[in-house]
Tab-separated table of C-alpha atoms in Angstrom:
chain	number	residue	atom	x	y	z
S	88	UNK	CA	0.000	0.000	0.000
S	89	UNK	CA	2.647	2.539	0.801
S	90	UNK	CA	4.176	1.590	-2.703
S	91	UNK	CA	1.217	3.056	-4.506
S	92	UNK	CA	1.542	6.267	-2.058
S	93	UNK	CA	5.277	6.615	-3.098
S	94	UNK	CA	4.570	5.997	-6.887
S	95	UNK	CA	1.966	8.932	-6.286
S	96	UNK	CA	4.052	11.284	-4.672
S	97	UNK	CA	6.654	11.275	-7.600
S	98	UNK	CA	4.216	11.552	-9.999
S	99	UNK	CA	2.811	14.611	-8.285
S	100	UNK	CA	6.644	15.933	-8.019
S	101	UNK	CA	7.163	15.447	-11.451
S	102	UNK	CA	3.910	16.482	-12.548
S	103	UNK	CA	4.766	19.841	-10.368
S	104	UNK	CA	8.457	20.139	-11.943
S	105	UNK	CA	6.971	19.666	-15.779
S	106	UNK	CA	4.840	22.575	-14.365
S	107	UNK	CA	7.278	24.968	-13.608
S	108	UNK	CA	9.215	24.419	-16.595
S	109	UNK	CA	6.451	25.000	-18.635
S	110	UNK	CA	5.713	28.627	-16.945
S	111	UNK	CA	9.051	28.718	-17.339
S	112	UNK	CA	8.717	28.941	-21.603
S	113	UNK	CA	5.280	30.968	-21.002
S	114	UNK	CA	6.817	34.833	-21.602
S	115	UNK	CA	6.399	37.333	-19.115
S	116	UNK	CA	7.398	41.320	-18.719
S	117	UNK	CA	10.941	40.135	-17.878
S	118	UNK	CA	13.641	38.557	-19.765
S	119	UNK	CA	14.260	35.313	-18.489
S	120	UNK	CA	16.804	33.066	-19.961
S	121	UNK	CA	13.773	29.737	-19.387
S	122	UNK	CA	12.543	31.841	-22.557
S	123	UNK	CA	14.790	30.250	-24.688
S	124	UNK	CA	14.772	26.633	-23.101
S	125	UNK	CA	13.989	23.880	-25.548
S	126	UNK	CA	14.998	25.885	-28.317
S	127	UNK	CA	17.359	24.367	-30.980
S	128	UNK	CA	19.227	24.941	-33.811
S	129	UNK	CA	20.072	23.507	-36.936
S	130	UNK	CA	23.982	22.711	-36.997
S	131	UNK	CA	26.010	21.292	-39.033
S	132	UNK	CA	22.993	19.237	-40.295
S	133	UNK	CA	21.366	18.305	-36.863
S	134	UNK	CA	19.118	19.784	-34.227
S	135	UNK	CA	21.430	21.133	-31.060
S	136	UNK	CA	19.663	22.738	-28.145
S	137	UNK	CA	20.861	26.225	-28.267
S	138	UNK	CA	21.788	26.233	-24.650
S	139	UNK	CA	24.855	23.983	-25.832
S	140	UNK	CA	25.686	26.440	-28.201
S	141	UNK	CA	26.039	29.559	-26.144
S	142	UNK	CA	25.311	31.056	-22.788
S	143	UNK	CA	22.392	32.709	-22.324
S	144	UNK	CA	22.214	35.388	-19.422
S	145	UNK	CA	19.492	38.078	-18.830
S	146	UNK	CA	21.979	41.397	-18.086
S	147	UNK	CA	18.734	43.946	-17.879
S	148	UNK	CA	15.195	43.322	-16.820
S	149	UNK	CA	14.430	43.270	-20.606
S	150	UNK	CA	17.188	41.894	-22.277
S	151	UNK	CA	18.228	38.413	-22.983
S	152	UNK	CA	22.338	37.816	-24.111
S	153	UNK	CA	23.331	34.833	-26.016
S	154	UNK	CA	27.413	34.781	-26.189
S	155	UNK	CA	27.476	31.802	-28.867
S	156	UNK	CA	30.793	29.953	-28.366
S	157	UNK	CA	31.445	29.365	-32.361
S	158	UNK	CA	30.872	32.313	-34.505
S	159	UNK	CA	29.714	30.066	-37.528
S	160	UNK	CA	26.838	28.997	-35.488
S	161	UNK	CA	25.681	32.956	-34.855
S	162	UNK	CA	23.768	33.219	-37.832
S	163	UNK	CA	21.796	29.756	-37.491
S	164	UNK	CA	20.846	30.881	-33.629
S	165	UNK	CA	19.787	33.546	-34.968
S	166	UNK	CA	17.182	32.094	-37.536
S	167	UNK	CA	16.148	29.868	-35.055
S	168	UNK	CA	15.223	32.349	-32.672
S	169	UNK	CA	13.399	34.277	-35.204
S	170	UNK	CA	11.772	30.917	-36.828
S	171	UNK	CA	10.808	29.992	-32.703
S	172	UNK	CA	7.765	32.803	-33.040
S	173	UNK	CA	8.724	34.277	-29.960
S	174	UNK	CA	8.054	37.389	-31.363
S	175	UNK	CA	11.830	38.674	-30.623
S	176	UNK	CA	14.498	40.097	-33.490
S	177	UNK	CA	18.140	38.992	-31.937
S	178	UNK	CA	20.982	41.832	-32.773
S	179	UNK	CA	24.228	40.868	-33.903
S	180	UNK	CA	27.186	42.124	-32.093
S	181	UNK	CA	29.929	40.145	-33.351
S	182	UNK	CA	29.149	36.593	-31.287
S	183	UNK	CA	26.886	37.889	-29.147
S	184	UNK	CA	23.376	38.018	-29.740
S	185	UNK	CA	20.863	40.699	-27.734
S	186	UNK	CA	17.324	40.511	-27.698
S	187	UNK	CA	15.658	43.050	-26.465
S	188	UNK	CA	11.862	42.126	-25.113
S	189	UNK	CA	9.213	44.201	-25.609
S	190	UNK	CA	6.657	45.384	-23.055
S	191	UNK	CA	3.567	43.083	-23.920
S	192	UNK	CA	0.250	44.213	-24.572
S	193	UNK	CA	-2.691	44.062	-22.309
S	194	UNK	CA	-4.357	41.709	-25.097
S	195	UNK	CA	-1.084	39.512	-25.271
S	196	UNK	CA	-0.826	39.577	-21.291
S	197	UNK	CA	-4.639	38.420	-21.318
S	198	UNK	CA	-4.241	35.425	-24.013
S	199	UNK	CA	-0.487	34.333	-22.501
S	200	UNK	CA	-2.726	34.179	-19.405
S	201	UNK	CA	-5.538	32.045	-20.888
S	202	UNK	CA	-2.508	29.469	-22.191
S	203	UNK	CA	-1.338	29.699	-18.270
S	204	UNK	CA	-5.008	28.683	-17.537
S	205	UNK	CA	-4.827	26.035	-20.111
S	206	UNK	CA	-1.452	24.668	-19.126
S	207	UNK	CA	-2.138	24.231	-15.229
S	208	UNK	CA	-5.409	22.269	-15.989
S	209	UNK	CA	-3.607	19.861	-18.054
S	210	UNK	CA	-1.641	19.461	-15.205
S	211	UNK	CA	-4.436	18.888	-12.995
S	212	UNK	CA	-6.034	16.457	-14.943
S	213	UNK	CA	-2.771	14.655	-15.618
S	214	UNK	CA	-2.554	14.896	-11.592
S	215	UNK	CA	-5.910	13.071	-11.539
S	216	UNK	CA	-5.205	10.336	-13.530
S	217	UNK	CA	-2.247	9.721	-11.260
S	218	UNK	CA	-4.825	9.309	-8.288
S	219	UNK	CA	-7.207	7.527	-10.357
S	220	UNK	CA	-4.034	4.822	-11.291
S	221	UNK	CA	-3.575	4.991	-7.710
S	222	UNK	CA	-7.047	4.124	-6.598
S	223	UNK	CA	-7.333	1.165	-8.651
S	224	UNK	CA	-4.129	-0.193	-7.478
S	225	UNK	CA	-5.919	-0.182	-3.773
S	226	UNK	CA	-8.909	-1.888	-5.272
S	227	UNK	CA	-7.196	-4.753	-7.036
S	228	UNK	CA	-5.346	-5.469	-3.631
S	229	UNK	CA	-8.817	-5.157	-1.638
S	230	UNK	CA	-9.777	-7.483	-4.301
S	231	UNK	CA	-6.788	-9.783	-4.144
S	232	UNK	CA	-7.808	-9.780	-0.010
S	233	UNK	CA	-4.288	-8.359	0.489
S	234	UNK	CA	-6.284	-5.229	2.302
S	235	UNK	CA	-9.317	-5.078	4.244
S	236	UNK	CA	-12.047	-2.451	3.414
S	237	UNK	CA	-10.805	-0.110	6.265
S	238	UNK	CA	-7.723	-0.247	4.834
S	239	UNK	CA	-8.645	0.285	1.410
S	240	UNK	CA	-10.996	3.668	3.152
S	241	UNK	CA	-7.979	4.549	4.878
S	242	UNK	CA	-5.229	4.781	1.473
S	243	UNK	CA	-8.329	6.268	-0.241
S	244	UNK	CA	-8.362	9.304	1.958
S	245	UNK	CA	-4.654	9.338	2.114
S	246	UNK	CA	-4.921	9.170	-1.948
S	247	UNK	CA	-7.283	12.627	-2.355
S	248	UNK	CA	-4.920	14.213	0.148
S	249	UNK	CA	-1.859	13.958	-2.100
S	250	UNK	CA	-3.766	14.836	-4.516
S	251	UNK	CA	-5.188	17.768	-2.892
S	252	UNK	CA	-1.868	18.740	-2.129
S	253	UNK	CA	-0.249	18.847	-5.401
S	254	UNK	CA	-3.332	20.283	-6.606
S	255	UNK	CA	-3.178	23.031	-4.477
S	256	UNK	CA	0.551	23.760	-5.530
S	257	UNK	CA	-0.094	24.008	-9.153
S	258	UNK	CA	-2.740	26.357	-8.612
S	259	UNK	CA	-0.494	28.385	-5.980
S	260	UNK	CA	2.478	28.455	-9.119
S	261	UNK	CA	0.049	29.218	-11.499
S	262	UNK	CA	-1.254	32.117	-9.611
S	263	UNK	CA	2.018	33.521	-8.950
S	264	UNK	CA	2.806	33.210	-12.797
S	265	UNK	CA	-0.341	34.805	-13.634
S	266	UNK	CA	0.732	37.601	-11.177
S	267	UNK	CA	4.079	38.141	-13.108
S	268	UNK	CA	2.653	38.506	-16.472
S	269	UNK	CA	0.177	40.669	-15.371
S	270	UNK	CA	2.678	43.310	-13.918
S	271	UNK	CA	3.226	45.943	-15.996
């Protein structure tokens, strides 16, 4: 029984952690070098995350640096950043590349929020199947007569309270996200 609790726990963990790197991509008012994460680049015929091709730093509140550590790659960063549809236009400056981001609008703060929205309750609902995967684990062992019926109450509650609990943290993250984007 406290297998299936375990087995729930890092699911909620990772489901939490898959989260946060998804706000992560979501763009806010500030530059943030997760904006760029998962991003690659066509080099020398294959895809290459761009973090292994340069270091990306966030010098001012609304500016993200890319020093790229081979000039040759420069000019393929930079069409992948402007293929990526992040709505950013790198400057050259010899290896480095600057992007400066622009203040959003209050119609692109509202619809980044709705994909916030969108994202979390994904998460929710892939933290509900966890518990659902969980429950039926404690049935088939009632079943099995490996558990007794207060048992199987007891891991039930225990069940919706990890749930609850990881729940209740996405929605806490997802407020606090919400709250960034919507500064001004």
């Amino acid at each position: 029984m406290d297998n299936s609790f375990g087995d729930l726990k890092d699911k909620g963990l990772k489901t939490v952690e898959h989260f946060k790197k998804e706000c992560g991509r979501l763009r806010s008012g500030r530059a943030s070098p997760n904006l760029l994460e998962g991003l690659t680049v066509e080099y020398y015929g294959s895809q290459v995350p761009l973090i292994q091709l340069g270091m990306i730093s966030a010098p001012e509140p609304r500016q993200l640096m890319i020093q790229v550590y081979d000039r040759a790659a420069v000019e393929a960063v930079e069409k992948a950043i402007q293929a990526a549809n992040l709505g950013l236009n790198p400057s050259r400056d010899g290896s480095i590349l600057r992007l400066n981001i622009p203040p959003l609008t209050e119609e692109r703060r509202r619809d980044m929020v709705k994909q916030l929205h969108k994202l979390a309750e994904e998460n929710k609902v892939g933290m509900r199947n966890h518990r659902r995967d969980a429950l039926e684990v404690l049935k088939k062992s009632e079943k099995a007569k490996e558990m007794s019926t207060d048992d199987l109450r007891r891991g039930q509650d225990e069940v919706q309270k990890i749930t609850d609990k990881f729940i209740a943290e996405l929605e806490t993250l997802a407020s606090q996200k919400e709250k960034e984007m919507m500064e001004v």
